Every structure is written in structure tokens, then in C-alpha cells.
Coordinates of C-alpha atoms and ligand atoms in Angstrom, one line a residue:
M1345 CA 20.9 89.8 66.8
Y1346 CA 24.0 87.4 68.4
P1347 CA 23.9 85.3 71.2
I1348 CA 24.6 86.7 74.2
W1349 CA 28.2 86.4 76.1
D1350 CA 27.4 86.2 79.2
V1351 CA 30.5 85.8 81.3
P1352 CA 30.8 85.2 85.3
Y1353 CA 31.4 87.7 88.2
L1354 CA 33.2 89.8 85.3
S1355 CA 30.6 91.2 82.4
S1356 CA 31.6 91.2 79.0
A1357 CA 32.4 94.7 79.4
L1358 CA 35.7 94.4 82.3
V1359 CA 36.7 92.1 79.9
I1360 CA 37.1 94.1 76.8
G1361 CA 38.3 96.6 79.7
L1362 CA 40.7 94.6 81.3
I1363 CA 42.8 93.5 78.0
A1364 CA 42.2 97.3 76.5
S1365 CA 43.8 98.9 79.3
F1366 CA 46.5 96.4 79.3
H1367 CA 46.9 96.6 76.0
V1368 CA 47.8 100.8 76.8
L1369 CA 50.6 99.9 78.3
P1370 CA 52.3 98.4 74.9
S1371 CA 50.5 100.6 72.9
H1372 CA 51.5 104.0 73.8
L1373 CA 55.7 102.4 74.7
A1374 CA 55.1 100.7 71.2
V1375 CA 54.6 104.8 69.8
G1376 CA 56.6 106.9 72.2
A1377 CA 60.0 104.7 72.9
L1378 CA 61.6 105.6 69.5
W1379 CA 61.4 109.4 70.2
V1380 CA 63.0 108.9 73.5
T1381 CA 65.5 105.7 72.0
V1382 CA 66.3 107.8 68.7
Y1383 CA 67.1 110.8 70.9
I1384 CA 69.5 109.0 73.1
E1385 CA 71.3 107.7 70.7
K1386 CA 71.7 110.5 69.0
L1387 CA 73.3 111.4 72.0
A1388 CA 75.4 108.6 72.0
Y1389 CA 77.1 110.1 68.4
L1390 CA 76.9 113.9 69.7
R1391 CA 78.9 113.5 73.4
N1392 CA 80.9 110.3 72.1
R1393 CA 79.0 107.8 74.2
P1394 CA 79.0 104.4 73.3
D1395 CA 78.4 103.3 77.1
Y1396 CA 74.5 105.3 75.8
L1397 CA 74.5 103.1 72.5
D1398 CA 73.8 99.9 75.8
F1399 CA 71.2 101.1 76.8
V1400 CA 69.7 102.2 72.6
K1401 CA 69.7 97.7 72.7
R1402 CA 68.3 96.5 75.9
F1403 CA 65.3 99.4 75.9
T1404 CA 64.7 97.9 71.9
L1405 CA 64.8 94.8 73.0
L1406 CA 62.6 95.2 75.8
L1407 CA 60.2 96.9 73.6
L1408 CA 60.5 94.7 69.9
I1409 CA 59.5 91.5 73.4
F1410 CA 56.7 93.3 74.9
S1411 CA 55.3 96.3 72.5
F1412 CA 55.9 93.5 69.6
I1413 CA 54.7 90.1 71.8
F1414 CA 52.3 91.0 74.4
G1415 CA 51.0 94.0 72.4
S1416 CA 50.4 92.6 69.4
L1417 CA 48.4 89.4 71.7
S1418 CA 46.7 91.3 73.4
G1419 CA 45.0 93.7 70.3
I1420 CA 43.7 91.2 69.0
G1421 CA 42.5 90.2 72.0
I1422 CA 40.7 93.3 71.9
W1423 CA 39.6 92.7 68.6
Y1424 CA 37.7 88.9 69.7
S1425 CA 36.3 90.2 73.2
A1426 CA 34.7 93.3 71.7
T1427 CA 33.6 91.1 68.5
V1428 CA 31.7 88.1 71.2
S1429 CA 30.6 90.9 73.5
S1430 CA 29.3 93.6 71.5
P1431 CA 28.9 92.1 67.5
R1432 CA 26.8 94.7 66.6
G1433 CA 29.4 97.3 68.0
I1434 CA 31.8 96.0 66.2
S1435 CA 30.3 95.9 63.0
G1436 CA 28.5 99.7 63.5
L1437 CA 32.4 100.8 63.4
I1438 CA 33.7 98.4 60.8
H1439 CA 30.7 99.9 59.0
N1440 CA 32.5 103.2 59.2
Y1441 CA 35.5 103.1 60.1
V1442 CA 37.1 100.0 58.1
W1443 CA 39.3 102.2 55.5
G1444 CA 40.8 103.8 58.6
W1445 CA 41.9 100.9 60.4
A1446 CA 43.1 99.4 56.8
T1447 CA 45.5 102.9 57.2
E1448 CA 46.1 102.1 60.3
W1449 CA 47.5 98.5 59.9
V1450 CA 49.6 99.7 56.4
F1451 CA 51.7 102.2 59.2
F1452 CA 51.6 99.1 61.8
I1453 CA 52.9 97.0 58.9
I1454 CA 56.1 99.7 58.6
E1455 CA 56.5 99.7 62.7
I1456 CA 57.3 96.1 62.5
A1457 CA 59.5 96.3 59.6
T1458 CA 61.5 99.5 60.8
I1459 CA 62.2 98.3 65.1
Y1460 CA 63.4 94.7 63.6
A1461 CA 66.0 96.9 61.5
Y1462 CA 66.6 99.5 64.5
Y1463 CA 67.3 96.7 66.2
Y1464 CA 68.9 94.3 64.1
T1465 CA 71.3 97.0 62.4
L1466 CA 72.5 99.0 65.3
G1467 CA 76.2 99.3 65.2
K1468 CA 76.3 97.4 61.9
V1469 CA 75.5 100.7 59.1
D1470 CA 76.7 104.4 59.8
P1471 CA 75.0 106.2 62.2
K1472 CA 73.0 108.5 60.0
T1473 CA 71.3 105.5 58.3
H1474 CA 70.6 104.0 62.1
I1475 CA 68.6 107.2 62.9
R1476 CA 66.8 107.9 60.3
I1477 CA 64.8 104.3 60.7
G1478 CA 64.8 104.9 64.2
Y1479 CA 62.2 107.9 63.5
L1480 CA 60.8 106.1 60.6
Y1481 CA 59.3 103.7 63.5
A1482 CA 58.4 106.2 65.2
L1483 CA 56.4 108.1 62.2
A1484 CA 54.9 105.3 62.1
A1485 CA 54.1 104.0 65.2
W1486 CA 52.5 108.2 65.7
I1487 CA 49.9 107.8 62.8
S1488 CA 49.2 104.4 63.8
M1489 CA 47.7 106.6 67.0
I1490 CA 46.3 109.2 64.7
I1491 CA 43.8 107.2 63.0
I1492 CA 42.8 104.8 66.3
T1493 CA 42.3 108.0 68.3
G1494 CA 39.9 109.2 65.9
I1495 CA 37.6 105.5 65.7
L1496 CA 37.8 105.6 69.7
A1497 CA 37.4 109.4 70.1
F1498 CA 34.5 109.0 67.6
M1499 CA 32.6 106.0 70.1
L1500 CA 32.6 109.0 72.9
T1501 CA 31.6 111.9 70.8
P1502 CA 30.4 110.7 67.1
G1503 CA 30.0 115.0 66.5
K1504 CA 28.4 115.8 63.2
W1505 CA 28.9 111.8 61.8
L1506 CA 24.7 111.6 63.7
E1507 CA 23.3 113.8 61.0
T1508 CA 25.6 113.2 58.4
G1509 CA 27.4 109.6 59.0
D1510 CA 30.5 110.7 56.7
F1511 CA 33.8 110.1 57.3
F1512 CA 35.6 112.5 58.3
D1513 CA 32.9 113.9 60.1
G1514 CA 33.3 111.1 63.0
F1515 CA 36.4 111.1 62.5
F1516 CA 37.3 115.2 63.2
N1517 CA 35.0 115.0 66.0
P1518 CA 34.7 117.2 68.9
T1519 CA 37.6 115.1 71.4
Y1520 CA 40.0 113.7 68.7
F1521 CA 42.3 117.1 69.2
P1522 CA 42.7 116.9 72.7
Q1523 CA 42.5 113.3 73.1
L1524 CA 45.3 112.8 70.4
L1525 CA 47.4 115.9 72.3
A1526 CA 47.0 114.0 75.5
R1527 CA 47.4 110.5 74.4
T1528 CA 51.1 112.0 72.2
F1529 CA 52.1 113.5 75.6
L1530 CA 51.6 110.6 78.2
M1531 CA 53.0 108.1 76.1
F1532 CA 57.0 109.9 77.0
G1533 CA 55.2 109.1 80.7
V1534 CA 54.6 105.5 79.7
A1535 CA 58.4 105.7 77.6
G1536 CA 59.6 107.6 80.5
I1537 CA 58.8 105.0 83.2
Y1538 CA 60.1 101.9 81.1
G1539 CA 63.7 104.0 79.9
L1540 CA 63.9 104.2 83.5
T1541 CA 63.4 100.6 84.2
I1542 CA 66.1 99.6 81.5
A1543 CA 68.1 102.8 83.3
S1544 CA 68.4 101.4 86.9
T1545 CA 70.3 98.1 85.0
L1546 CA 73.1 99.9 83.5
K1547 CA 76.5 100.6 85.4
K1548 CA 76.7 103.8 87.7
P1549 CA 77.2 107.3 85.6
T1550 CA 76.2 105.7 82.1
K1551 CA 72.3 105.2 85.2
L1552 CA 72.5 108.1 85.8
D1553 CA 72.9 110.3 83.0
L1554 CA 70.1 109.2 81.5
T1555 CA 67.8 108.8 84.1
K1556 CA 67.8 112.4 83.7
I1557 CA 68.0 112.4 80.3
I1558 CA 64.3 110.1 80.5
S1559 CA 63.7 112.1 83.5
R1560 CA 63.5 115.4 82.0
V1561 CA 61.7 113.9 79.1
A1562 CA 58.6 112.4 80.4
F1563 CA 58.2 114.8 83.3
G1564 CA 57.4 117.4 80.1
G1565 CA 55.3 114.8 78.1
M1566 CA 53.0 114.2 81.8
I1567 CA 52.6 118.5 82.3
L1568 CA 52.0 119.0 78.4
G1569 CA 49.5 115.8 78.4
G1570 CA 47.9 116.5 81.6
L1571 CA 47.3 120.1 80.2
F1572 CA 45.5 118.7 77.6
V1573 CA 43.5 116.2 79.3
I1574 CA 41.8 118.9 80.8
W1575 CA 41.1 120.3 77.1
Y1576 CA 40.0 117.4 77.0
L1577 CA 37.8 117.4 80.4
S1578 CA 36.1 120.7 79.0
K1579 CA 35.1 119.4 75.6
L1580 CA 33.1 116.7 76.9
P1581 CA 29.9 116.7 76.1
Q1582 CA 26.9 117.8 79.0
S1583 CA 25.6 114.3 79.1
A1584 CA 29.2 112.5 80.2
K1585 CA 30.1 115.1 82.6
E1586 CA 26.3 115.0 84.5
L1587 CA 27.3 111.1 84.8
Y1588 CA 30.5 112.0 86.0
T1589 CA 29.5 113.4 89.2
G1590 CA 26.4 111.5 89.4
L1591 CA 28.2 108.1 89.2
P1592 CA 30.0 108.2 92.4
Y1593 CA 32.0 104.8 91.4
L1594 CA 33.3 107.0 88.7
S1595 CA 34.3 110.0 90.5
K1596 CA 36.6 107.5 92.9
L1597 CA 38.7 106.2 89.6
G1598 CA 39.0 109.8 88.4
K1599 CA 40.9 110.8 92.3
I1600 CA 42.4 107.3 92.3
A1601 CA 43.9 108.1 88.1
L1602 CA 44.5 111.6 90.0
V1603 CA 47.0 110.2 92.7
C1604 CA 49.0 108.0 90.2
Y1605 CA 49.6 110.9 87.4
L1606 CA 50.8 112.7 91.1
I1607 CA 52.8 110.3 92.4
L1608 CA 54.6 109.5 88.3
V1609 CA 55.1 113.3 87.9
F1610 CA 57.2 114.3 91.3
Y1611 CA 58.6 110.3 90.4
F1612 CA 60.7 112.4 86.8
L1613 CA 60.6 115.2 88.9
L1614 CA 62.6 113.5 92.0
T1615 CA 65.0 111.7 89.7
G1616 CA 65.4 114.4 86.5
F1617 CA 66.3 117.1 88.5
V1618 CA 67.1 116.5 92.4
I1619 CA 68.5 112.9 92.9
P1620 CA 69.0 110.6 89.9
R1621 CA 70.4 108.0 92.5
L1622 CA 67.0 107.4 93.2
N1623 CA 66.2 105.1 90.0
N1624 CA 66.4 101.8 90.7
L1625 CA 64.4 98.8 89.8
I1626 CA 62.2 97.9 92.6
L1627 CA 60.7 101.7 92.6
T1628 CA 60.3 101.6 88.6
S1629 CA 58.2 98.8 89.0
L1630 CA 56.3 99.0 91.8
L1631 CA 55.6 102.5 89.3
M1632 CA 54.9 100.3 86.3
L1633 CA 52.3 98.5 88.6
L1634 CA 50.9 102.6 88.9
T1635 CA 51.0 103.4 86.0
F1636 CA 49.0 100.6 84.8
V1637 CA 46.6 101.5 88.0
G1638 CA 46.3 105.2 86.4
I1639 CA 45.6 104.0 82.8
L1640 CA 43.2 101.6 84.1
C1641 CA 41.3 104.2 85.8
A1642 CA 41.4 106.7 83.1
E1643 CA 40.4 104.1 80.1
G1644 CA 37.7 102.4 83.1
I1645 CA 36.1 107.1 83.0
R1646 CA 36.5 106.9 78.9
E1647 CA 34.4 104.5 79.0
G1648 CA 31.7 105.3 81.5
I1649 CA 31.2 108.5 80.6
R1650 CA 29.6 107.3 77.5
R1651 CA 26.0 105.4 78.5
P1652 CA 24.3 103.6 78.0
F1653 CA 25.6 103.7 75.3
I1654 CA 28.6 102.0 72.9
I1655 CA 28.2 105.0 70.5
N1656 CA 26.8 107.5 72.2
Y1657 CA 23.9 108.7 71.0
F1658 CA 23.3 106.1 67.8
M1659 CA 24.0 102.5 69.8
Y1660 CA 23.1 101.6 73.4
G1661 CA 24.6 99.2 75.4
H1662 CA 22.4 96.5 75.0
Q1663 CA 23.6 96.6 70.7
V1664 CA 19.2 98.4 69.8
I1665 CA 19.9 101.3 67.0
A1666 CA 18.8 104.1 69.5
K1667 CA 18.2 107.2 66.8
D1668 CA 17.8 107.0 62.7
L1669 CA 20.8 108.2 60.8
P1670 CA 19.1 108.7 57.4
A1671 CA 22.1 109.2 55.8
K1672 CA 23.1 106.1 56.1
N1673 CA 19.4 104.6 56.0
I1674 CA 19.3 103.6 58.7
K1675 CA 16.4 103.3 61.4
A1676 CA 16.5 103.7 65.1
E1677 CA 15.3 100.4 65.9
I1678 CA 14.3 100.9 70.0
E1679 CA 10.7 101.5 69.8
V1680 CA 10.4 98.6 67.0
I1681 CA 11.6 96.5 68.9
Q1682 CA 9.2 97.3 72.0
K1683 CA 6.3 96.4 70.2
E1684 CA 7.5 94.0 68.1
G1685 CA 9.5 92.0 70.1
L1686 CA 13.1 90.4 69.9
L1687 CA 12.7 87.7 70.0
P1688 CA 11.5 88.0 66.8
R1689 CA 15.4 89.2 66.1
L1690 CA 16.9 86.1 67.7
G1691 CA 17.5 84.2 65.1
Y1692 CA 19.6 82.2 66.9
L1693 CA 17.2 79.9 69.3
P1694 CA 16.4 77.1 68.8
D1695 CA 12.0 76.8 67.7
S1696 CA 11.1 75.4 71.3
L1697 CA 12.7 78.7 72.9
R1698 CA 11.4 81.4 69.7
K1699 CA 8.2 81.9 71.4
I1700 CA 6.3 82.2 74.7
T1701 CA 4.8 79.1 77.1
S1702 CA 3.8 78.0 80.5
E1703 CA 7.4 75.5 80.4
N1704 CA 9.8 77.9 78.4
R1705 CA 8.9 81.1 80.7
L1706 CA 11.6 81.1 82.9
E1707 CA 14.7 79.9 79.7
V1708 CA 12.8 82.3 77.8
G1709 CA 13.4 85.4 80.6
R1710 CA 16.9 84.3 81.4
I1711 CA 17.7 85.9 77.1
I1712 CA 15.5 88.4 77.0
A1713 CA 18.0 89.6 80.4
L1714 CA 20.9 88.5 79.1
H1715 CA 20.4 90.8 76.0
N1716 CA 19.3 93.2 77.8
C1717 CA 21.4 93.4 80.5
A1718 CA 24.2 90.8 80.4
N1719 CA 27.1 93.9 78.9
C1720 CA 26.9 96.2 82.2
H1721 CA 25.7 93.1 84.8
A1722 CA 27.7 89.9 86.3
F1723 CA 24.4 87.7 86.2
T1724 CA 26.2 86.0 89.5
E1725 CA 26.1 86.9 93.1
K1726 CA 29.0 88.8 93.0
G1727 CA 31.4 90.6 90.7
L1728 CA 31.0 93.1 88.4
R1729 CA 27.3 95.6 89.4
P1730 CA 25.9 92.2 89.8
L1731 CA 22.0 92.1 89.3
P1732 CA 21.1 89.9 92.2
A1733 CA 22.5 92.5 94.5
L1734 CA 21.6 95.0 93.1
F1735 CA 18.1 94.2 93.2
G1736 CA 18.4 92.7 97.0
K1737 CA 18.8 96.7 97.7
L1738 CA 15.6 97.1 95.7
S1739 CA 14.0 94.7 98.1
P1740 CA 11.5 93.9 95.2
Q1741 CA 7.9 92.1 96.9
S1742 CA 6.5 90.7 93.4
P1743 CA 8.2 89.9 90.2
E1744 CA 5.6 92.7 88.9
D1745 CA 7.8 94.9 91.5
I1746 CA 10.9 94.2 88.7
D1747 CA 8.4 94.6 85.5
A1748 CA 7.9 98.2 86.7
F1749 CA 11.8 98.9 87.1
L1750 CA 12.9 97.6 83.9
A1751 CA 9.5 99.7 82.2
A1752 CA 11.5 102.9 84.0
L1753 CA 15.0 101.7 83.1
G1754 CA 14.9 104.1 80.4
S1755 CA 14.1 107.7 82.7
F1756 CA 18.0 106.1 84.3
P1757 CA 20.5 108.4 82.8
Y1758 CA 23.2 105.4 82.5
M1759 CA 21.0 103.1 81.8
P1760 CA 19.0 101.8 78.1
P1761 CA 15.3 102.2 77.7
F1762 CA 14.5 97.6 77.5
A1763 CA 14.8 95.9 75.1
G1764 CA 12.0 94.1 74.5
N1765 CA 7.9 94.0 74.4
D1766 CA 5.2 93.3 77.1
E1767 CA 4.9 90.2 77.3
E1768 CA 9.0 89.9 76.8
R1769 CA 9.3 91.8 80.1
K1770 CA 7.2 90.5 82.2
V1771 CA 9.1 87.0 82.2
A1772 CA 12.4 88.5 82.2
A1773 CA 11.0 90.2 85.4
E1774 CA 9.9 86.7 86.4
Y1775 CA 13.3 85.2 86.2
L1776 CA 15.4 88.2 87.4
F1777 CA 13.0 87.3 90.9
T1778 CA 14.2 83.9 90.9
L1779 CA 18.0 85.9 91.3
I1780 CA 16.7 87.0 94.3
K1781 CA 15.4 84.8 96.5
K1782 CA 18.6 82.4 95.9
Ligands
HEC560 C1 24.9 100.4 79.7 C2 25.0 99.5 80.6 C3 23.4 98.7 81.3 C4 22.8 98.3 81.0 C5 22.6 97.2 79.5 C6 21.9 97.7 82.1 N1 22.4 99.1 83.1 FE1 22.0 98.8 85.0 N2 23.0 99.7 86.1 C7 24.0 100.8 84.9 C8 24.9 101.5 85.5 C9 26.8 101.7 85.2 C10 24.6 100.9 87.2 C11 24.9 101.6 88.2 C12 25.9 100.8 88.9 C13 26.3 101.9 90.2 O1 25.8 103.0 91.1 O2 28.1 101.4 90.6 C14 23.4 100.5 86.7 C15 22.3 99.9 87.9 C16 21.4 99.3 88.6 C17 20.1 98.9 89.2 C18 20.9 99.6 91.0 C19 20.4 100.5 90.5 C20 20.4 102.0 91.0 O3 20.4 102.2 91.1 O4 21.7 101.3 90.6 C21 19.7 97.9 88.5 C22 18.8 97.3 89.7 C23 20.4 96.8 87.6 N3 20.8 98.0 87.5 C24 19.4 96.4 86.9 C25 20.0 96.5 85.9 C26 18.7 95.2 84.5 C27 17.7 94.2 85.2 C28 19.2 95.7 83.2 C29 19.3 94.8 82.3 C30 17.7 94.8 81.5 C31 20.0 97.1 83.9 N4 20.6 97.2 84.4 C32 20.8 97.0 82.2 C33 24.6 100.1 83.7 C34 23.8 99.1 82.7

């Protein structure tokens, strides 16, 4: 076990959540954008409309700055925040998928090289070559999505990997294809909203023409993407469906995501087929915000229905291994920790905290509690699922009441069993009780 990253108010989970949800915007833009742009570039040559190329230039510049600066930075942000908040979780993924990531980075480098080439050679090389560079980019970007989706989907539905430990059994898991197709088509919606933003800054005839084209592509993508989301939902394991209906906040997120989706589809329908004039910078900026809210909710659900695990059925949210994986020589840890204790595994602790004494009870209790709960709960008065408030509602009368709650944690469908022996559970309960009295 590594030290715990305790983030007041937010909890470490929400830090990753915010960075990762933001990252969806530039990353999905990066994958969707050039299919749309190259299509418009082709139309520019076919219809002899050099004014369309203005759009191509501006859109690509936006892509360069937004996706390849903010997107890259937030991508690294996910690695940093995931590494400190759940080092064993990320280690579990790397031990399975390091070659997956290595492959993704090869395509990412092709993306970076070709996007610069595409931007700086517009109007300087012959159209055919330029369009080829565009397709090369678009293909490399999509392949990076093909790869990363396997790892993302694996975390929720590891499938046969749980028995075989095999790279491809985990990669081509039950939700892989529905999720890949859903992301592939929904990204045209993300690209569409950016495209409309750029189009709204152009002169009238160009603006109206391009608004129509972009909105129609985005509308089609959103409808197909929506259908694949339905397929995706049907493939979810029963435990995930039960969590979704059992935890009220998840169904609330679901409703918000649906409303965001419908508003976007309606806007694309209006600007694509009825009144392209409607497209303007203020509206698209608001819709961009709405897109972000929708993504935040959808990704929040995807993470939420995996509880109490980081890697479903294999590693709990508190980073303890739940299940034997003989193929990889990995043994379940939870029962052992409940017998032998968590403290012997916290190698980073100073000697003064390695044994429970009458002086250090509360301090050790806090460390044990942090290891067990901080990935999902804030320890502060306010914030994400704050423990003082949640316990306050249960109104325990003594540390023993909390101890009984901790002993029963495993019976909640969304919380892992307590990781620690009886004495550790007792000091954790004593510490948690001090939070409520405050
Ligand atoms: C894997 C994530 C996760 C971990 C780890 C976790 N919890 Fe929770 N906990 C939740 C979720 C989700 C809820 C439901 C909150 C809601 O309904 O919004 C919850 C609810 C609670 C509640 C309210 C009771 C209830 O029935 O809803 C208490 C009290 C609580 N947790 C205490 C703890 C304590 C103490 C620990 C550590 C020993 C812990 N939790 C570890 C996710 C977790």
C-alpha cells in the first residue's frame, strides 16, 4: 500500500473525475474534428469555394491549441491524479495494458505530427496531398480511441479476463464494441459544436452553408451515437444496473445527461434543417458548457456503476484485491487483511505509528479510516459525500455503533468490506466518532 492522498472537500475521486471529464472535450474533438474538416475541405475544392478553406484553417488552429495543449495537459493530469489517488489501481492497469498504452502513444505521435503538417501545409501543397494528410491524422486519432476504449471498458466489464488474465480477453470485453461505437459517433456531436462555434464567426453565406453541413453531420452522429448508447446500456452487468436504480444520485445524473443530449440534438436539427441563421457565438458557447455538463454526468455514471470496485470484481475502491486471479498468480487480499491487519502493509508509516498504543490510537485510526474511505468520501464537514454529515444522519451514540457499521460495510452494494483487523476497525471507529461530535 502507498500513502493516501487526502483531498479536503473534493476527495481524490472527484479530482480525477473533473480532470477526466474535461479531457473528454479536447480528446473527442481531436478524434472527430478532422473527419468533418477534411469533408469540408473536399467540398471547397469540388464546389470551388475558397471561402470554405477559411473555416478549415480556423478550425484546425482551434484544434491545435485546444486539443493539443489543453487536451495533452489534461491527459497528463489524469495520469498524475490517478497515480496519487489510486496507485495500486493504476498499477493493476499498467501491468495488464502497458503495451496497449505504448501502442496508443505511437498513434498519438502520428496525430501530433500530422496535425501540424495539415495546418501548416494548407494552400502550400496540392489539394490531394493535403487531404491525404488530413485522413492520416483522422485515422491515427481514431485508432488511439480504438485502443484506449478497450482499457476504459475493461475497468467496468473485465469479462473473461477475470479467469484467464489474458490481454485480449480483457480488451475485447462485453462493453467494448458498444462503447467504441457510441464514442465514435457521439464525437461528431462534440466536433459539431466546436465547428458551429467557428462557423458562427464567418461571413454570412459561408456561415449559413457550413452551419447546415456541420449540423447535419453532428445530428446524424448524435442519433447513431444515442442508439449505440442504448446497446451499451443493455450490455451492462446486472450489478451495475442495480446500482444505477439503487443510488438516487446516479439516476439524477442520468436524467441531466439525457436532457443535455436532447437539447443538443434539437439544436443540430434546427440549425441543420430549419433555421441555420439561429447559429451564433453566444448560443454555441452556452451549448459547449451544456456538452461539458452532459459529459460530466455520463462519465460520472460510468464510474459510479462500477462501485465498490476500481477494476470490477477484482480490485476494490480502497485498492485491496477482492478475488484470486490464479492465471497471474495473484491472491485475494481482503480476508488476509481482515485477519492480519492493514498496518503491516503500510510500509511508509514511521515506527511510532506501526503499532497501536494508547497515545497514537486516534492518529492510527485516522490513517486506517483514510485508507478505507478517502477514495470515495470527504472527511471535511462539506464536500463529496462528507463522512461527518453521512454519519450524523445515522446518529451513532458511541464508537461501538460506528464499529458495528464498519463491520457491516461489505453488505452495502456500493461500499467495499472494511480492510483491517478488529483492533484497527476499533481505532478507525473511534477516530470517525470524533468527526461527528465536531
Ligand atoms: C468505493 C467507494 C466507497 C468507499 C471506499 C466507501 N464508501 Fe461510503 N458510500 C459510498 C457511496 C457511493 C455511498 C452512497 C452515498 C449516496 O447515497 O449518495 C456511501 C454512503 C456512506 C454512508 C451513508 C450511509 C448510507 O447508507 O448511504 C456512510 C455512513 C458511509 N458511506 C461511510 C463510509 C465509511 C466509514 C467508509 C470507510 C470505512 C466508506 N464509506 C467507504 C461509497 C464508498
